[in-house]
Amino acid sequence: MDTGILILRLLVGLLVAGHGVQKISSHLGGKGLAGGTEEFRADGFRGGALTALAAGCGQIGSGLLLAAGLLTPLAATGVSGVMTVALTVKWRHGLWVQNDGYEYPLVLIGTATALAATGPGAWSLDSALGLTPYPLWWAALALVAGLGSGLLARLVLHQQAPAASAAPHAAVGR
């Protein structure tokens, strides 16, 4: 079981961190901070480079913590938070990833939460430091805090679509 958890932690954690690297640099096929900024603006977010930098660093940090199995509930919270923002952006496209849907962010949220629930396994820094086992309620707290922080970030940073200008009312019955 510990081998499976290690593989899952490394796969998910390093992929999440890699996406963060892409948002803020030209490494791993990224378009640099300017590209990350443009991506957020195209998705309707304000804040420019600071938003892209915060999201990228959040993904790098939480992804690396998850991969290392260090402070696993905190790592799961970070992954759930940034992936909740991604899920809200993709929500209008439906579930399936081939339609640019939210399937992938949902899988990452579920995986991070499952890792918080099972623990990082014996081959983790949490285990080496004697931090495990975490009580099961940490997984619920990680999920709620991650979803809440992601929804709050979306609410605060996403620009509202401009209201349609009211068309002049035609005189009725003239």
PDB file of C-alpha atoms in Angstrom:
ATOM      1  CA  MET A   1       0.000   0.000   0.000  1.00  0.00           C
ATOM      2  CA  ASP A   2       2.813   2.447   0.796  1.00  0.00           C
ATOM      3  CA  THR A   3       4.268   1.974  -2.692  1.00  0.00           C
ATOM      4  CA  GLY A   4       0.943   2.858  -4.303  1.00  0.00           C
ATOM      5  CA  ILE A   5       0.526   5.965  -2.142  1.00  0.00           C
ATOM      6  CA  LEU A   6       4.095   7.039  -2.957  1.00  0.00           C
ATOM      7  CA  ILE A   7       3.459   6.670  -6.711  1.00  0.00           C
ATOM      8  CA  LEU A   8       0.189   8.603  -6.438  1.00  0.00           C
ATOM      9  CA  ARG A   9       1.773  11.383  -4.363  1.00  0.00           C
ATOM     10  CA  LEU A  10       4.685  11.766  -6.778  1.00  0.00           C
ATOM     11  CA  LEU A  11       2.499  11.712  -9.880  1.00  0.00           C
ATOM     12  CA  VAL A  12      -0.112  14.190  -8.675  1.00  0.00           C
ATOM     13  CA  GLY A  13       2.236  16.404  -6.680  1.00  0.00           C
ATOM     14  CA  LEU A  14       4.787  16.784  -9.462  1.00  0.00           C
ATOM     15  CA  LEU A  15       2.107  17.408 -12.102  1.00  0.00           C
ATOM     16  CA  VAL A  16       0.520  20.141  -9.974  1.00  0.00           C
ATOM     17  CA  ALA A  17       3.945  21.693  -9.318  1.00  0.00           C
ATOM     18  CA  GLY A  18       4.762  21.456 -13.030  1.00  0.00           C
ATOM     19  CA  HIS A  19       1.617  23.400 -13.933  1.00  0.00           C
ATOM     20  CA  GLY A  20       2.722  26.077 -11.484  1.00  0.00           C
ATOM     21  CA  VAL A  21       6.164  26.260 -13.090  1.00  0.00           C
ATOM     22  CA  GLN A  22       4.491  26.735 -16.479  1.00  0.00           C
ATOM     23  CA  LYS A  23       2.459  29.679 -15.170  1.00  0.00           C
ATOM     24  CA  ILE A  24       5.491  31.677 -14.051  1.00  0.00           C
ATOM     25  CA  SER A  25       8.376  30.593 -16.273  1.00  0.00           C
ATOM     26  CA  SER A  26       9.298  29.299 -19.699  1.00  0.00           C
ATOM     27  CA  HIS A  27      10.311  25.924 -18.241  1.00  0.00           C
ATOM     28  CA  LEU A  28       8.286  22.771 -18.942  1.00  0.00           C
ATOM     29  CA  GLY A  29       6.672  24.387 -21.967  1.00  0.00           C
ATOM     30  CA  GLY A  30       5.438  27.445 -20.078  1.00  0.00           C
ATOM     31  CA  LYS A  31       4.979  30.849 -21.655  1.00  0.00           C
ATOM     32  CA  GLY A  32       6.617  32.770 -18.826  1.00  0.00           C
ATOM     33  CA  LEU A  33       4.967  35.062 -16.338  1.00  0.00           C
ATOM     34  CA  ALA A  34       3.604  37.172 -19.213  1.00  0.00           C
ATOM     35  CA  GLY A  35       1.890  34.068 -20.630  1.00  0.00           C
ATOM     36  CA  GLY A  36       0.506  33.102 -17.217  1.00  0.00           C
ATOM     37  CA  THR A  37      -0.776  36.648 -16.760  1.00  0.00           C
ATOM     38  CA  GLU A  38      -2.466  36.575 -20.158  1.00  0.00           C
ATOM     39  CA  GLU A  39      -4.051  33.198 -19.359  1.00  0.00           C
ATOM     40  CA  PHE A  40      -5.653  34.607 -16.217  1.00  0.00           C
ATOM     41  CA  ARG A  41      -6.806  37.763 -17.974  1.00  0.00           C
ATOM     42  CA  ALA A  42      -8.322  35.681 -20.792  1.00  0.00           C
ATOM     43  CA  ASP A  43     -10.233  33.731 -18.136  1.00  0.00           C
ATOM     44  CA  GLY A  44     -11.588  36.992 -16.700  1.00  0.00           C
ATOM     45  CA  PHE A  45      -9.307  37.480 -13.694  1.00  0.00           C
ATOM     46  CA  ARG A  46      -7.863  40.779 -12.557  1.00  0.00           C
ATOM     47  CA  GLY A  47      -4.558  41.261 -10.796  1.00  0.00           C
ATOM     48  CA  GLY A  48      -2.247  40.613 -13.723  1.00  0.00           C
ATOM     49  CA  ALA A  49       1.164  39.215 -12.941  1.00  0.00           C
ATOM     50  CA  LEU A  50       0.495  39.069  -9.201  1.00  0.00           C
ATOM     51  CA  THR A  51      -2.455  36.717  -9.738  1.00  0.00           C
ATOM     52  CA  ALA A  52      -0.431  34.438 -12.024  1.00  0.00           C
ATOM     53  CA  LEU A  53       2.511  34.503  -9.603  1.00  0.00           C
ATOM     54  CA  ALA A  54       0.305  33.659  -6.612  1.00  0.00           C
ATOM     55  CA  ALA A  55      -1.393  30.802  -8.477  1.00  0.00           C
ATOM     56  CA  GLY A  56       1.881  29.456  -9.859  1.00  0.00           C
ATOM     57  CA  CYS A  57       3.673  29.600  -6.516  1.00  0.00           C
ATOM     58  CA  GLY A  58       0.658  28.035  -4.800  1.00  0.00           C
ATOM     59  CA  GLN A  59       0.738  25.146  -7.258  1.00  0.00           C
ATOM     60  CA  ILE A  60       4.501  24.700  -6.962  1.00  0.00           C
ATOM     61  CA  GLY A  61       4.462  24.779  -3.168  1.00  0.00           C
ATOM     62  CA  SER A  62       1.447  22.558  -2.605  1.00  0.00           C
ATOM     63  CA  GLY A  63       2.518  20.150  -5.356  1.00  0.00           C
ATOM     64  CA  LEU A  64       6.020  19.721  -3.927  1.00  0.00           C
ATOM     65  CA  LEU A  65       4.679  19.306  -0.376  1.00  0.00           C
ATOM     66  CA  LEU A  66       2.261  16.640  -1.630  1.00  0.00           C
ATOM     67  CA  ALA A  67       4.980  14.839  -3.600  1.00  0.00           C
ATOM     68  CA  ALA A  68       7.277  14.829  -0.558  1.00  0.00           C
ATOM     69  CA  GLY A  69       4.489  13.783   1.786  1.00  0.00           C
ATOM     70  CA  LEU A  70       5.211  16.772   3.998  1.00  0.00           C
ATOM     71  CA  LEU A  71       2.388  18.503   5.868  1.00  0.00           C
ATOM     72  CA  THR A  72       0.018  16.462   3.742  1.00  0.00           C
ATOM     73  CA  PRO A  73      -3.254  18.059   4.919  1.00  0.00           C
ATOM     74  CA  LEU A  74      -1.835  21.530   4.170  1.00  0.00           C
ATOM     75  CA  ALA A  75      -0.608  20.326   0.761  1.00  0.00           C
ATOM     76  CA  ALA A  76      -4.065  18.889   0.019  1.00  0.00           C
ATOM     77  CA  THR A  77      -5.631  22.213   0.993  1.00  0.00           C
ATOM     78  CA  GLY A  78      -3.368  24.079  -1.430  1.00  0.00           C
ATOM     79  CA  VAL A  79      -4.009  21.671  -4.294  1.00  0.00           C
ATOM     80  CA  SER A  80      -7.761  21.783  -3.654  1.00  0.00           C
ATOM     81  CA  GLY A  81      -7.704  25.575  -3.540  1.00  0.00           C
ATOM     82  CA  VAL A  82      -5.935  26.178  -6.846  1.00  0.00           C
ATOM     83  CA  MET A  83      -7.838  23.383  -8.548  1.00  0.00           C
ATOM     84  CA  THR A  84     -11.161  24.784  -7.302  1.00  0.00           C
ATOM     85  CA  VAL A  85     -10.334  28.019  -9.119  1.00  0.00           C
ATOM     86  CA  ALA A  86      -9.543  25.996 -12.258  1.00  0.00           C
ATOM     87  CA  LEU A  87     -12.774  24.031 -11.850  1.00  0.00           C
ATOM     88  CA  THR A  88     -14.838  27.222 -11.670  1.00  0.00           C
ATOM     89  CA  VAL A  89     -13.219  28.523 -14.864  1.00  0.00           C
ATOM     90  CA  LYS A  90     -13.953  25.295 -16.731  1.00  0.00           C
ATOM     91  CA  TRP A  91     -17.414  24.713 -15.214  1.00  0.00           C
ATOM     92  CA  ARG A  92     -19.301  26.268 -18.146  1.00  0.00           C
ATOM     93  CA  HIS A  93     -17.757  23.693 -20.509  1.00  0.00           C
ATOM     94  CA  GLY A  94     -19.214  20.725 -18.630  1.00  0.00           C
ATOM     95  CA  LEU A  95     -17.447  17.775 -17.040  1.00  0.00           C
ATOM     96  CA  TRP A  96     -15.354  16.209 -19.769  1.00  0.00           C
ATOM     97  CA  VAL A  97     -11.795  17.364 -20.403  1.00  0.00           C
ATOM     98  CA  GLN A  98     -12.031  16.893 -24.186  1.00  0.00           C
ATOM     99  CA  ASN A  99     -14.543  19.771 -24.125  1.00  0.00           C
ATOM    100  CA  ASP A 100     -12.210  21.860 -21.886  1.00  0.00           C
ATOM    101  CA  GLY A 101     -14.310  20.749 -18.926  1.00  0.00           C
ATOM    102  CA  TYR A 102     -13.521  20.473 -15.233  1.00  0.00           C
ATOM    103  CA  GLU A 103     -12.797  16.718 -15.113  1.00  0.00           C
ATOM    104  CA  TYR A 104      -9.032  17.108 -14.500  1.00  0.00           C
ATOM    105  CA  PRO A 105      -9.271  19.686 -11.686  1.00  0.00           C
ATOM    106  CA  LEU A 106     -11.983  17.552 -10.057  1.00  0.00           C
ATOM    107  CA  VAL A 107      -9.758  14.461 -10.173  1.00  0.00           C
ATOM    108  CA  LEU A 108      -6.890  16.416  -8.593  1.00  0.00           C
ATOM    109  CA  ILE A 109      -9.161  17.734  -5.812  1.00  0.00           C
ATOM    110  CA  GLY A 110     -10.406  14.210  -5.137  1.00  0.00           C
ATOM    111  CA  THR A 111      -6.907  12.739  -5.176  1.00  0.00           C
ATOM    112  CA  ALA A 112      -5.500  15.367  -2.825  1.00  0.00           C
ATOM    113  CA  THR A 113      -8.407  14.829  -0.440  1.00  0.00           C
ATOM    114  CA  ALA A 114      -7.959  11.050  -0.587  1.00  0.00           C
ATOM    115  CA  LEU A 115      -4.263  11.439   0.223  1.00  0.00           C
ATOM    116  CA  ALA A 116      -5.163  13.640   3.190  1.00  0.00           C
ATOM    117  CA  ALA A 117      -7.597  10.917   4.324  1.00  0.00           C
ATOM    118  CA  THR A 118      -5.243   7.947   3.889  1.00  0.00           C
ATOM    119  CA  GLY A 119      -2.104   9.780   4.927  1.00  0.00           C
ATOM    120  CA  PRO A 120       1.093  10.081   2.915  1.00  0.00           C
ATOM    121  CA  GLY A 121       2.304   6.548   3.620  1.00  0.00           C
ATOM    122  CA  ALA A 122       5.436   5.252   5.288  1.00  0.00           C
ATOM    123  CA  TRP A 123       7.762   6.649   2.608  1.00  0.00           C
ATOM    124  CA  SER A 124       7.070  10.286   3.326  1.00  0.00           C
ATOM    125  CA  LEU A 125       8.616  13.170   5.212  1.00  0.00           C
ATOM    126  CA  ASP A 126       5.533  13.293   7.465  1.00  0.00           C
ATOM    127  CA  SER A 127       6.256   9.718   8.533  1.00  0.00           C
ATOM    128  CA  ALA A 128       9.990  10.349   8.937  1.00  0.00           C
ATOM    129  CA  LEU A 129       9.261  13.361  11.153  1.00  0.00           C
ATOM    130  CA  GLY A 130       6.677  11.463  13.218  1.00  0.00           C
ATOM    131  CA  LEU A 131       3.769  13.655  12.094  1.00  0.00           C
ATOM    132  CA  THR A 132       1.549  10.754  11.052  1.00  0.00           C
ATOM    133  CA  PRO A 133      -1.037   9.465  11.400  1.00  0.00           C
ATOM    134  CA  TYR A 134      -3.225  12.505  10.897  1.00  0.00           C
ATOM    135  CA  PRO A 135      -6.756  12.231  12.264  1.00  0.00           C
ATOM    136  CA  LEU A 136      -9.378  11.680   9.578  1.00  0.00           C
ATOM    137  CA  TRP A 137     -11.014  15.024  10.298  1.00  0.00           C
ATOM    138  CA  TRP A 138      -7.920  16.690   8.787  1.00  0.00           C
ATOM    139  CA  ALA A 139      -9.022  15.420   5.378  1.00  0.00           C
ATOM    140  CA  ALA A 140     -12.446  17.034   5.760  1.00  0.00           C
ATOM    141  CA  LEU A 141     -10.837  20.255   6.978  1.00  0.00           C
ATOM    142  CA  ALA A 142      -8.385  20.225   4.050  1.00  0.00           C
ATOM    143  CA  LEU A 143     -11.227  19.780   1.558  1.00  0.00           C
ATOM    144  CA  VAL A 144     -13.437  22.475   3.079  1.00  0.00           C
ATOM    145  CA  ALA A 145     -10.542  24.949   3.424  1.00  0.00           C
ATOM    146  CA  GLY A 146      -9.338  24.224  -0.113  1.00  0.00           C
ATOM    147  CA  LEU A 147     -12.771  24.603  -1.676  1.00  0.00           C
ATOM    148  CA  GLY A 148     -13.479  27.694   0.404  1.00  0.00           C
ATOM    149  CA  SER A 149     -10.200  29.410  -0.436  1.00  0.00           C
ATOM    150  CA  GLY A 150     -10.594  28.605  -4.125  1.00  0.00           C
ATOM    151  CA  LEU A 151     -14.149  29.931  -4.236  1.00  0.00           C
ATOM    152  CA  LEU A 152     -13.109  33.044  -2.309  1.00  0.00           C
ATOM    153  CA  ALA A 153     -10.219  33.661  -4.709  1.00  0.00           C
ATOM    154  CA  ARG A 154     -12.594  33.287  -7.646  1.00  0.00           C
ATOM    155  CA  LEU A 155     -15.078  35.684  -6.066  1.00  0.00           C
ATOM    156  CA  VAL A 156     -12.470  38.320  -5.213  1.00  0.00           C
ATOM    157  CA  LEU A 157     -10.259  38.114  -8.289  1.00  0.00           C
ATOM    158  CA  HIS A 158     -12.687  37.378 -11.086  1.00  0.00           C
ATOM    159  CA  GLN A 159     -14.018  40.376 -12.944  1.00  0.00           C
ATOM    160  CA  GLN A 160     -17.730  40.621 -13.305  1.00  0.00           C
ATOM    161  CA  ALA A 161     -18.920  40.788 -16.885  1.00  0.00           C
ATOM    162  CA  PRO A 162     -19.991  44.320 -17.727  1.00  0.00           C
ATOM    163  CA  ALA A 163     -23.716  44.747 -17.406  1.00  0.00           C
ATOM    164  CA  ALA A 164     -25.475  44.994 -20.734  1.00  0.00           C
ATOM    165  CA  SER A 165     -26.468  48.559 -21.349  1.00  0.00           C
ATOM    166  CA  ALA A 166     -30.164  49.005 -21.071  1.00  0.00           C
ATOM    167  CA  ALA A 167     -31.716  49.575 -24.456  1.00  0.00           C
ATOM    168  CA  PRO A 168     -33.956  52.614 -24.640  1.00  0.00           C
ATOM    169  CA  HIS A 169     -37.500  51.563 -23.872  1.00  0.00           C
ATOM    170  CA  ALA A 170     -39.766  51.870 -26.846  1.00  0.00           C
ATOM    171  CA  ALA A 171     -42.930  53.737 -26.244  1.00  0.00           C
ATOM    172  CA  VAL A 172     -45.727  51.237 -25.928  1.00  0.00           C
ATOM    173  CA  GLY A 173     -49.067  51.934 -27.544  1.00  0.00           C
ATOM    174  CA  ARG A 174     -48.064  55.037 -29.540  1.00  0.00           C
TER     175      ARG A 174
END
